[in-house]
Coordinates of C-alpha atoms in Angstrom, one line a residue:
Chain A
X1 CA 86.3 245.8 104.6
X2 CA 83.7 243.8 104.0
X3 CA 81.3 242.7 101.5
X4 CA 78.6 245.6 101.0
X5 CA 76.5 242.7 99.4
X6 CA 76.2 239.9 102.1
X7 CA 77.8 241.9 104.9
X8 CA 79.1 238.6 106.0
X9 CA 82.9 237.7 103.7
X10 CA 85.4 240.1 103.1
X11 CA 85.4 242.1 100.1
X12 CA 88.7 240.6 98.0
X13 CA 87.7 242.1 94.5
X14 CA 87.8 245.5 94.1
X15 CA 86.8 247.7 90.8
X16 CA 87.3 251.5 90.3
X17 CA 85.3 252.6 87.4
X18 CA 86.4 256.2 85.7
X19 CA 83.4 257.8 83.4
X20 CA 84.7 261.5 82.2
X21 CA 87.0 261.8 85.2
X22 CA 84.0 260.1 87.9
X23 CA 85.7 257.9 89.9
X24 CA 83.1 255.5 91.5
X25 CA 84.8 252.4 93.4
X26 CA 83.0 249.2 94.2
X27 CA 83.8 246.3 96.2
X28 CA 82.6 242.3 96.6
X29 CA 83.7 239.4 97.9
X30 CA 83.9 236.7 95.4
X31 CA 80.6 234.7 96.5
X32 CA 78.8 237.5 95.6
X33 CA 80.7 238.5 92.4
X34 CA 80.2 234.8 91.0
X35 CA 76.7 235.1 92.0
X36 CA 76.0 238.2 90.0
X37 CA 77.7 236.5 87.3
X38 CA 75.4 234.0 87.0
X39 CA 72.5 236.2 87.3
X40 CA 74.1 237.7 84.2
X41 CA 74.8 234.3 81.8
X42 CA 74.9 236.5 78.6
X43 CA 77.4 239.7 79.7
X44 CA 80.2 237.3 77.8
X45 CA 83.7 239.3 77.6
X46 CA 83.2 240.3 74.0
X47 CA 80.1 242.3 74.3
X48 CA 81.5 244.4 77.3
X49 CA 84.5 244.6 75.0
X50 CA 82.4 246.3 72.3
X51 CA 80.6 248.1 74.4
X52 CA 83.5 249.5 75.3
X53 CA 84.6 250.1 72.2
X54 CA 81.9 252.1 70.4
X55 CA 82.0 254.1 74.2
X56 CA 85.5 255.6 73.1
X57 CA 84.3 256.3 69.3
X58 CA 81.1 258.1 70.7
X59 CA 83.7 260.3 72.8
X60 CA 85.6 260.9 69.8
X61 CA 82.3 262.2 68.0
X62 CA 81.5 264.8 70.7
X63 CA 84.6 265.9 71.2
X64 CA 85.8 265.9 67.9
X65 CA 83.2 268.2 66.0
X66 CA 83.0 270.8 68.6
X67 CA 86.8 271.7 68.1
X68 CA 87.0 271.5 64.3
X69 CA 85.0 274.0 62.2
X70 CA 83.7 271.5 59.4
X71 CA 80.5 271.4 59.3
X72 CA 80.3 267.7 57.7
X73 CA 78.9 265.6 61.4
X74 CA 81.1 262.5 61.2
X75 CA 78.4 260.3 61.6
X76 CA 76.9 260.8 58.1
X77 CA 80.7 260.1 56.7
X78 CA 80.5 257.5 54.6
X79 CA 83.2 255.1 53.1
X80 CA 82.5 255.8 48.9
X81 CA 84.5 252.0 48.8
X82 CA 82.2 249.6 51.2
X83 CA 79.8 251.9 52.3
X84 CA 80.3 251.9 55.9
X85 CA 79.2 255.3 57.7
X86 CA 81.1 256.4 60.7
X87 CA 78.3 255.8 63.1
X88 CA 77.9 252.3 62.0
X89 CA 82.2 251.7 62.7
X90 CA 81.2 253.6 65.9
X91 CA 78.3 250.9 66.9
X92 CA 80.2 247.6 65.7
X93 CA 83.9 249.0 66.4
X94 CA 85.1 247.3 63.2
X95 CA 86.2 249.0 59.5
X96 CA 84.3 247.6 56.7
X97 CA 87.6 247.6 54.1
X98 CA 91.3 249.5 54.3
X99 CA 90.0 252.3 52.8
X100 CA 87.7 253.2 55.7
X101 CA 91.2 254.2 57.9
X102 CA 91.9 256.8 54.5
X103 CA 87.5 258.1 55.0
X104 CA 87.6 258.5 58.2
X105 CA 91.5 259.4 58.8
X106 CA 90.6 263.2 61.0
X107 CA 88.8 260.8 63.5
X108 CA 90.7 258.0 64.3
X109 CA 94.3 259.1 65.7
X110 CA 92.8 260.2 69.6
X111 CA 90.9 257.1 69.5
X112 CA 94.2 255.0 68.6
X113 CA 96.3 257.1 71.1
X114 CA 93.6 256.1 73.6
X115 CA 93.6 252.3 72.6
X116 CA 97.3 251.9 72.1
X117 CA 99.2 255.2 73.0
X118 CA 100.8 255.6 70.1
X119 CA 99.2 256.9 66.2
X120 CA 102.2 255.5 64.1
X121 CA 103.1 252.6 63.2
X122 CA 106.8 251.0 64.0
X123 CA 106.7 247.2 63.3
X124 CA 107.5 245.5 60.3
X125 CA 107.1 246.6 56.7
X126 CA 105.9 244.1 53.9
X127 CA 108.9 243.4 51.6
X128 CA 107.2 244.1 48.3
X129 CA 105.4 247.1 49.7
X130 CA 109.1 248.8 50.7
X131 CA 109.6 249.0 47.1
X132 CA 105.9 249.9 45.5
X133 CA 105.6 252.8 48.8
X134 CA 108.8 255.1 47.4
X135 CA 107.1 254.4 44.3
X136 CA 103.7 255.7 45.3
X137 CA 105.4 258.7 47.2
X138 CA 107.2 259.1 43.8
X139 CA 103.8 259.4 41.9
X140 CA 102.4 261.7 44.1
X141 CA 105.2 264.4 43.8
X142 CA 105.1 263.9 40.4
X143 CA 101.3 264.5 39.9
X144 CA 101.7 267.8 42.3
X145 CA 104.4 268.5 39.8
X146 CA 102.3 267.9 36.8
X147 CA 99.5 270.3 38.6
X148 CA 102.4 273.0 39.1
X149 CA 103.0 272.9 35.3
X150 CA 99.8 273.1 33.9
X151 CA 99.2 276.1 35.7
X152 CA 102.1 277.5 34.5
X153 CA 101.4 276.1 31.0
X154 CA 104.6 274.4 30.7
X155 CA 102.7 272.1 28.7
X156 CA 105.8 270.4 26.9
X157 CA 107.2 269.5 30.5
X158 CA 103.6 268.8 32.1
X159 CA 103.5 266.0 29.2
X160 CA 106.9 264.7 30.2
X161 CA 105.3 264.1 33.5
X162 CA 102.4 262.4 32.6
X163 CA 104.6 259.7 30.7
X164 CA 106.7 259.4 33.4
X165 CA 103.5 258.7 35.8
X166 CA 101.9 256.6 33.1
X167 CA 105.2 254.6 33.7
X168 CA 105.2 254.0 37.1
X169 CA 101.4 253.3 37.1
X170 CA 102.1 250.2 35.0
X171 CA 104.7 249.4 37.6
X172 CA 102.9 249.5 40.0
X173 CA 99.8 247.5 38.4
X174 CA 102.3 244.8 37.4
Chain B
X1 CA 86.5 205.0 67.5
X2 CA 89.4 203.7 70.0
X3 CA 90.4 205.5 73.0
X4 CA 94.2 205.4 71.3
X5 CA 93.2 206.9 68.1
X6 CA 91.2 209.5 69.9
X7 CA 93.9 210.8 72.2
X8 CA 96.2 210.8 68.6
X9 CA 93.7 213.4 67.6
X10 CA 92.9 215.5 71.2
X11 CA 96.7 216.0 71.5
X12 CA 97.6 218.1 68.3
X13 CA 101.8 216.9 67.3
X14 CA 103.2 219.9 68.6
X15 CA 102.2 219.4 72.0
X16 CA 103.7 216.5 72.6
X17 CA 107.1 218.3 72.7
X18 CA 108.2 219.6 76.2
X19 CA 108.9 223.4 75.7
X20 CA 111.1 225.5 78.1
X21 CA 109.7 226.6 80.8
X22 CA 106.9 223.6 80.8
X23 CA 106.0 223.3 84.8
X24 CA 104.2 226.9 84.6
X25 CA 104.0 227.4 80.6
X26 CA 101.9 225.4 78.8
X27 CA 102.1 227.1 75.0
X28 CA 102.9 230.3 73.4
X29 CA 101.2 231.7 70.4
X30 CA 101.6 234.6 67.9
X31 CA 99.0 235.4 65.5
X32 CA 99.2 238.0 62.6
X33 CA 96.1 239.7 61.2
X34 CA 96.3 240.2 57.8
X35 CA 93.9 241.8 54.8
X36 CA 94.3 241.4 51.2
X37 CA 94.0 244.6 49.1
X38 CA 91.6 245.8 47.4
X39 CA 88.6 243.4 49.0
X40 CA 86.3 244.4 51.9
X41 CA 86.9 242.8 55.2
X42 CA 85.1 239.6 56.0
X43 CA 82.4 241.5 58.0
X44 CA 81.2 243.0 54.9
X45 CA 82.4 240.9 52.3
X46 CA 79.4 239.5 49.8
X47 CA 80.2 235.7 49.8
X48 CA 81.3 236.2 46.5
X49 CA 84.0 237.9 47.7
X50 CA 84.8 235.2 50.7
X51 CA 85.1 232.8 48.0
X52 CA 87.2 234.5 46.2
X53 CA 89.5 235.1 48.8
X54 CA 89.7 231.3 50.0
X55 CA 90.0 230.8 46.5
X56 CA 93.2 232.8 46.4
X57 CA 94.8 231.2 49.3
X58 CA 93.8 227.6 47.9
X59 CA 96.0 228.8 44.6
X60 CA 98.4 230.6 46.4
X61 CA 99.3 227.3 48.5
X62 CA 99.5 225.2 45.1
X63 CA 103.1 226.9 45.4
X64 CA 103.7 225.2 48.5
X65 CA 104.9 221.8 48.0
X66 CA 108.3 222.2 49.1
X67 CA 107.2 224.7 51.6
X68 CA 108.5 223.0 55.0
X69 CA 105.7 224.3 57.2
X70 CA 103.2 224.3 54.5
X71 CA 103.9 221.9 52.3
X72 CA 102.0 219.0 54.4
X73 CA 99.0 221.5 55.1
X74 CA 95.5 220.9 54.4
X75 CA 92.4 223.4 53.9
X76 CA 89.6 223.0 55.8
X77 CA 86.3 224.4 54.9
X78 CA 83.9 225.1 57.4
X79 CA 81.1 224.3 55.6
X80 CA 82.9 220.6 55.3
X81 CA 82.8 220.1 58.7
X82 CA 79.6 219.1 61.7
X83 CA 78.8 221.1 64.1
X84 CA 80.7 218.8 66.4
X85 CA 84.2 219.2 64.4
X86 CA 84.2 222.4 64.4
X87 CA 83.8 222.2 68.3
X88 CA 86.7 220.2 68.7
X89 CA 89.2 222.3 66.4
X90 CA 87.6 225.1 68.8
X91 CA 88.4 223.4 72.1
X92 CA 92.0 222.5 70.6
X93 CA 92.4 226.6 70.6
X94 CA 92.8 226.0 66.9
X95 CA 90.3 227.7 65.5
X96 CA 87.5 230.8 67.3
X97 CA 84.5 230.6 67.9
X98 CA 83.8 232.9 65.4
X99 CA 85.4 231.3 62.6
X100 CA 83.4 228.1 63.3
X101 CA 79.6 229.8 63.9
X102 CA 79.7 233.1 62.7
X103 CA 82.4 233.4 59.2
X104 CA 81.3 233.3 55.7
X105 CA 83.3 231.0 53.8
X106 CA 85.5 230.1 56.7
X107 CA 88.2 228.2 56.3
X108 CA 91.3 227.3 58.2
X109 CA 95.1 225.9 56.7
X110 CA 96.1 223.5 59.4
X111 CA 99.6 222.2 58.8
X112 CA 99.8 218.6 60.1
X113 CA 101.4 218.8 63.7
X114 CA 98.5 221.9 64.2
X115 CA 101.7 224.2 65.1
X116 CA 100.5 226.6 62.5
X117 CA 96.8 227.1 62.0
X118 CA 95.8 229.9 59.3
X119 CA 91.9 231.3 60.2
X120 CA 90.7 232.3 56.9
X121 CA 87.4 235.0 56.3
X122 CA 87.8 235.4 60.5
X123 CA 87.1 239.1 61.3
X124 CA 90.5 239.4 58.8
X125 CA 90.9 237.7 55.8
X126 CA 94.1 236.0 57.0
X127 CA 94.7 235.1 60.7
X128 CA 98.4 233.4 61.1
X129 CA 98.8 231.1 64.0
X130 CA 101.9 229.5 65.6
X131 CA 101.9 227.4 68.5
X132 CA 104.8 226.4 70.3
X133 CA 104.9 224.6 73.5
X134 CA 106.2 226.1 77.1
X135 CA 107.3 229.4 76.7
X136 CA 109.2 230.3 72.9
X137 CA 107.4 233.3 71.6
X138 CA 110.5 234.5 70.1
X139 CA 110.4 231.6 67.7
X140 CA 106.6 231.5 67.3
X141 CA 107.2 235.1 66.2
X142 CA 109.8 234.5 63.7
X143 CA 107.6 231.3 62.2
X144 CA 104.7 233.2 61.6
X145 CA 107.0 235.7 60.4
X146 CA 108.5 233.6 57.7
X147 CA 104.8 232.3 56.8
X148 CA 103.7 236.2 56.2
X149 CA 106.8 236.7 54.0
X150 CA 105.8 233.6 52.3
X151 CA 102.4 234.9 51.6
X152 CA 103.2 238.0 50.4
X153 CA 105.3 236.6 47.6
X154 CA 101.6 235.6 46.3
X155 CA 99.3 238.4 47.6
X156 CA 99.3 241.8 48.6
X157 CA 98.3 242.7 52.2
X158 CA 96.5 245.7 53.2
X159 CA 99.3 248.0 54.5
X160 CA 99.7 252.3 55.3
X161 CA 102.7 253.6 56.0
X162 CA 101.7 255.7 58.9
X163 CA 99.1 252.8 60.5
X164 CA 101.0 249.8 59.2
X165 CA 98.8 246.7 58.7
X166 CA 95.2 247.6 58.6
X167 CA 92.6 245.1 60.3
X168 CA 89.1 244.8 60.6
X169 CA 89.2 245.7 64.5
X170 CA 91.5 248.9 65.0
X171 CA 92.1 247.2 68.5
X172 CA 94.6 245.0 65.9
X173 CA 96.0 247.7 63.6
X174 CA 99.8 248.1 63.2
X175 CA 101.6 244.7 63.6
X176 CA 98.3 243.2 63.5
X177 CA 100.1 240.8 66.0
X178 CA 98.9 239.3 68.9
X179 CA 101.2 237.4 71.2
X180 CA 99.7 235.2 73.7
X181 CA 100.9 232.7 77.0
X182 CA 98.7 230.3 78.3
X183 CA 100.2 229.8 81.8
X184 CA 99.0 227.9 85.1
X185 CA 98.8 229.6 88.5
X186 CA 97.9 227.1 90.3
X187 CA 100.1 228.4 93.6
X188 CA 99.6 231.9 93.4
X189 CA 95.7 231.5 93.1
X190 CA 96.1 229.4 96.4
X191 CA 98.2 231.6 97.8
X192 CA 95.5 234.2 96.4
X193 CA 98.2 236.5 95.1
X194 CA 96.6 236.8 91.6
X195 CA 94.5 239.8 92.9
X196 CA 97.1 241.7 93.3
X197 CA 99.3 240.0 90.0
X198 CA 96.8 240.9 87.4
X199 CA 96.4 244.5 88.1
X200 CA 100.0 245.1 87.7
X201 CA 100.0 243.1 84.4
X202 CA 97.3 245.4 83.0
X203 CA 99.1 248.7 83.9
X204 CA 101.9 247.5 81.7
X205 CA 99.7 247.1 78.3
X206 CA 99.0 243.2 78.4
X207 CA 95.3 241.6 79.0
X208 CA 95.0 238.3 81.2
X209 CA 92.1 236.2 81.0
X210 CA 90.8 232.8 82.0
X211 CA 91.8 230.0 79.1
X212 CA 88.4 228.5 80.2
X213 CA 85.3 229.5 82.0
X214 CA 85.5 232.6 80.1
X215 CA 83.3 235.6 82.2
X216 CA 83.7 233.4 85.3
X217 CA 86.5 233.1 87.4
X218 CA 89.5 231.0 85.2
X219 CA 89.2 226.8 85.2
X220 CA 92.0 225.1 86.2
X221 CA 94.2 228.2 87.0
X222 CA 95.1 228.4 83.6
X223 CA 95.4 231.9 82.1
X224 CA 96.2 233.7 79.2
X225 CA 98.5 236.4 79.2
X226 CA 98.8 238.4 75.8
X227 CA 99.7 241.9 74.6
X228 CA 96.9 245.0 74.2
X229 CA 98.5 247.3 71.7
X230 CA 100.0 246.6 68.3
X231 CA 100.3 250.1 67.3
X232 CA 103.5 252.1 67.6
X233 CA 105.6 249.3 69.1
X234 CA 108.1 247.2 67.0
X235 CA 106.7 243.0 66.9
X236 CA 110.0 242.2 69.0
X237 CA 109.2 245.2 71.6
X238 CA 106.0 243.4 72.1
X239 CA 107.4 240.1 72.1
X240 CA 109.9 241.1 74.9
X241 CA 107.9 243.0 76.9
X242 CA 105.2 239.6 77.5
X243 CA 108.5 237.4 77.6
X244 CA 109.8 239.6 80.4
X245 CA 106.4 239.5 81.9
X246 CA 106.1 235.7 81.9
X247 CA 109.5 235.3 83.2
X248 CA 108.4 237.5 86.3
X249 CA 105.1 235.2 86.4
X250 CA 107.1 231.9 86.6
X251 CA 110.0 233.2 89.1
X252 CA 106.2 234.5 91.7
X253 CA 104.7 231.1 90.8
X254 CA 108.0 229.2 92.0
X255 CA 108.2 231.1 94.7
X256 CA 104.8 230.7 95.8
X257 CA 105.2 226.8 95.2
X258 CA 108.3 226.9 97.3
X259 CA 107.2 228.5 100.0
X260 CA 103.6 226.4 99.7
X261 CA 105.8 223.3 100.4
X262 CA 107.8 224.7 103.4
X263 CA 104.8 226.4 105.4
X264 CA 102.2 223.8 104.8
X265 CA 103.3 220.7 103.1
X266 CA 100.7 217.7 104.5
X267 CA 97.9 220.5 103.2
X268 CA 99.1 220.8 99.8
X269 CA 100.1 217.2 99.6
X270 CA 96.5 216.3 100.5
X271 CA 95.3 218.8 98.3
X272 CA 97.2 216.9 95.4
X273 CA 96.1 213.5 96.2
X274 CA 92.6 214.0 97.1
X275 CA 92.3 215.7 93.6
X276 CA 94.0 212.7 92.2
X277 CA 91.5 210.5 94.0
X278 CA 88.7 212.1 92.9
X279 CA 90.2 211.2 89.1
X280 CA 90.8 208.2 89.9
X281 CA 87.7 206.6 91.3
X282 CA 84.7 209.5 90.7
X283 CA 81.6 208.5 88.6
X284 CA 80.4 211.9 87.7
X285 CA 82.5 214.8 87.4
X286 CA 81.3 218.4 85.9
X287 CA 84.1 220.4 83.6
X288 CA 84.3 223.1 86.1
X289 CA 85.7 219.8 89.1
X290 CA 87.4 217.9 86.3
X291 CA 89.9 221.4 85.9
X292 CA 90.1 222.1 89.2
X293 CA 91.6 218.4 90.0
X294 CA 93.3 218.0 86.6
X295 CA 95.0 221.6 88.2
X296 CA 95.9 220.2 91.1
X297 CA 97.4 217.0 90.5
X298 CA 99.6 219.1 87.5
X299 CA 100.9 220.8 90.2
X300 CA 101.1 217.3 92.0
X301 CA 103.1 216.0 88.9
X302 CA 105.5 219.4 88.3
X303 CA 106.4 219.6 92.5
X304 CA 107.0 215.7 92.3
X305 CA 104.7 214.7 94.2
X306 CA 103.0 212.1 92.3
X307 CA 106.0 210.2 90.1
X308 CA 104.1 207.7 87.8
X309 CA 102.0 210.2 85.4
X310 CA 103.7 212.1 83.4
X311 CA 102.4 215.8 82.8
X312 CA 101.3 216.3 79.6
X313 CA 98.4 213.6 80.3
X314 CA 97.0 216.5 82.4
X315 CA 97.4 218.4 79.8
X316 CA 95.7 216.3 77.1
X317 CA 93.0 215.7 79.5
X318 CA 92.0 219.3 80.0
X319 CA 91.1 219.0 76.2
X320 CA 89.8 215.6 76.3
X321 CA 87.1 216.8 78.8
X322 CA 85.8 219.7 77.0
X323 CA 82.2 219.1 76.1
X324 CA 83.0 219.1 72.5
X325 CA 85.4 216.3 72.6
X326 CA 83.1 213.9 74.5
X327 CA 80.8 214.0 72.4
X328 CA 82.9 213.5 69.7
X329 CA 84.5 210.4 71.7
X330 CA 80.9 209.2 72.1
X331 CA 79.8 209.8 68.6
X332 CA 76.9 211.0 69.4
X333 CA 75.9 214.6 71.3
X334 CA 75.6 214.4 75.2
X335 CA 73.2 216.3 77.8
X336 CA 75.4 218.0 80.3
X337 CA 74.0 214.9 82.9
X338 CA 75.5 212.3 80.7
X339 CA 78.6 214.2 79.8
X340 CA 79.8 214.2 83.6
X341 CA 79.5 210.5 83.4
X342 CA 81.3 210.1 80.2
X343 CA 83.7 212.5 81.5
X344 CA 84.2 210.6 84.6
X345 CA 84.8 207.4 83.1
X346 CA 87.4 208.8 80.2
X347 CA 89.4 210.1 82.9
X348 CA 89.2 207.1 84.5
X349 CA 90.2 205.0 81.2
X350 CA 93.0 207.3 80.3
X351 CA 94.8 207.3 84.1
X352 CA 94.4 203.5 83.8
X353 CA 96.5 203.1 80.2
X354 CA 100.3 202.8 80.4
X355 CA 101.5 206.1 80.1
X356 CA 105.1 204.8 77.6
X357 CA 102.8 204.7 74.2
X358 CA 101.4 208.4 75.1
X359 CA 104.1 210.0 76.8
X360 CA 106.5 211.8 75.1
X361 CA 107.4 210.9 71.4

């Protein structure tokens, strides 16, 4: 086939571009592609890359709110630790802080299945976190258990509780 | 500065060393994104907080004196450094482009053969780097490994036990790793077989791109091959998959040599020592000619064609030639007309010095 562009060199580079299931193709020899290139000095690999980025997070936005009966928009969600809204992470594709992944936890598993196929993590674990993670699991059980007895006004127990959470806070502080 | 002393500093130590797999693979790098708790990412850190976190690292490496990676390591503040320097550590691949323009309190831990280069207030707080040469991810992996163990002894990092390492980008959450092989093609692009090579490469989850040139097509045939995700897959799942990958690439790029040297050898030779000419003798050469012939006469050098260079002064040269570096030779900053000269006449100067004192130590 050749070049739609010059009509003159074979088309060698072909791209097939997918928006919401719209498959448009397009084809150019490589004269022409460099020359549109350098027409284009400034489209550096990092600002398509965001581009493309803050293109999947939009999709997550529509998509996402229709579904789920909240009636918070995600865009106003705000991280209460570095103040990053959702729509800013949308625009810049970057978290302000770790607890941003906590804020805006509903959002972000389709966007990670769609960036790496997978929402869990399975590499390595940080040594000292093995230990301090059973202990955090441990604290929250035991503060649903301390709930539980309130309620129930087992007060002696419920106080047993809080010492033994008081505990493993300091642990886990040290 | 002398030409010697320069070349001690455009060829970090670790290069130096002929890796496995060094005809095709130039080096292979892992890098591990890493947060410390309870501090906002670099992006929206105050500077206070930048500080602080360089701040922590500086005390945290006061334990290091009998570290054997670490021990010899020096921290390097941005802010320390001219515009110029930071250019160079750039073009060494030793530090980004964003570290050197864009970070607040950058800084980067460079131990002193520049195998391991820590990025510090990047778009993480803590970017590991280990460079080995030709193709050993699997021990690039377990040294930057070791270093993140190290670190942790000192500092907690940012970790969930569902998402795993949290980053700055989510493009990096999970391992937070990012393996990488910087490979050159030079037979399959003539062959132009890379066409149909890089689609393939994509399919399976791993991102090529040109080394230089970036946007355009790739300088000197040299590409990067590194993985896409980091979340869900094990580090040595990762690691495995590119390795198996790059073994593919070499076996094609053999086979495209071989067959290059059966169906058409006068061409290629010529090819080789036209390239090598143009080295040799030219009085001007742009970066975009200077890769294409320091390409060539690699491929020269690694099909034994031309006997009395030895390879890794193609290698050094490619860096030598950046814009960055010339300048830095010259002492002075260069318009792009007067850096083709200068580059023309370092080639020159560097294919004209006996190869022993540079060659492999």
């Amino acid at each position: 086939m050749l070049c739609p562009e010059c009509g003159k060199r074979p088309a060698t580079l072909h791209y097939t571009k997918i928006v919401n299931g719209k498959k448009s193709e397009f084809h150019i020899c490589e004269v022409c592609a460099k020359a549109k290139e350098e027409q284009l000095p400034d489209m550096d690999s990092s600002f398509s890359f965001h581009q493309l980025l803050s293109g999947l997070l939009n999709f997550d936005i529509g998509s996402g709110t229709g579904e789920s009966n909240t009636t918070v928009q995600p865009q106003t969600i705000r991280c209460s630790t570095c103040g990053l809204t959702y729509q800013q992470f949308s625009k810049v594709g970057r978290f302000g802080c770790s607890d941003c992944y906590d804020t805006f936890k509903e959002y972000l598993d389709p966007m990670f299945r769609r960036m790496h196929g997978h929402t869990i993590h399975r590499g390595k674990v940080p040594v000292r976190t093995e230990g301090k993670l059973k202990m955090r699991r441990e604290l929250d059980e035991l503060k649903q258990e301390m709930v539980r007895l309130v309620q129930n006004e087992e007060f002696e127990r419920a106080a047993q509780v809080r010492d033994q959470i008081r505990q493993i806070e300091e642990r886990l502080q040290s | 500065m002398s030409l010697h002393h320069f070349i001690e500093h455009a060829m970090s130590e670790w290069m130096r060393v002929k890796g496995p797999h060094s005809d095709i693979v130039f080096s292979s790098r892992v890098r591990l994104a890493r947060n410390i708790t309870g501090m906002p990412f670099p992006m929206l850190s105050a500077n206070s907080h930048a500080r602080e976190v360089v701040r922590k690292i500086e005390q945290t490496l006061e334990n290091s004196q009998d570290h054997r990676v670490l021990g010899q390591a020096e921290l390097i503040h941005m802010q320390d450094l001219t515009d110029l320097q930071k250019r160079v550590l750039v073009e060494k691949h030793l530090i980004s482009p964003h570290l050197a323009e864009e970070s607040l309190s950058g800084a980067v831990v460079l131990s002193q053969d520049e195998a391991v280069s820590i990025m510090i207030n990047e778009e993480d707080h803590l970017r590991i780097q280990c460079l080995f040469p030709g193709l050993q991810l699997h021990d690039a992996w377990k040294m930057a490994d070791a270093l993140d163990d190290w670190f942790e002894q000192f500092v907690s990092f940012s970790f969930d036990e569902k998402q795993g390492y949290l980053t700055s980008c989510p493009t990096n959450v999970g391992t937070g790793i990012r393996a990488s092989v910087m490979v050159h093609l030079p037979a399959l692009a003539m062959t132009q077989q890379l066409n149909q090579l890089f689609p393939a490469i994509t399919q399976v989850g791993l991102a090529v791109r040109g080394i230089y040139g970036e946007g355009s097509e790739a300088l000197g045939n040299l590409y990067q091959v590194s993985n896409q995700i980091t979340l869900g897959q094990s580090e040595e799942e990762i690691i495995d998959k590119l390795q198996g990958v790059v073994m593919q690439m070499i076996e094609h790029e053999q086979y495209a040599r071989q067959r290059l040297k059966e169906a058409s050898p006068i061409q290629l030779e010529d090819r080789v020592f036209r390239s090598y000419g143009q080295l040799k003798y030219g009085r001007i050469i742009d970066t975009r000619e200077a890769m294409k012939f320091l390409s060539d006469v690699r491929l020269g050098i690694d099909m034994g064609l031309i006997t009395e260079v030895p390879s890794n002064v193609m290698n050094e040269l490619m860096v030598m030639t950046q814009p960055g570096f010339l300048q830095q030779y010259a002492g002075k900053r260069l318009d792009a007309g007067e850096r083709d000269i200068r580059r023309a006449i370092l080639i020159r100067e560097r294919l004209s010095l006996g190869y022993e004192q540079n060659g492999n130590r």
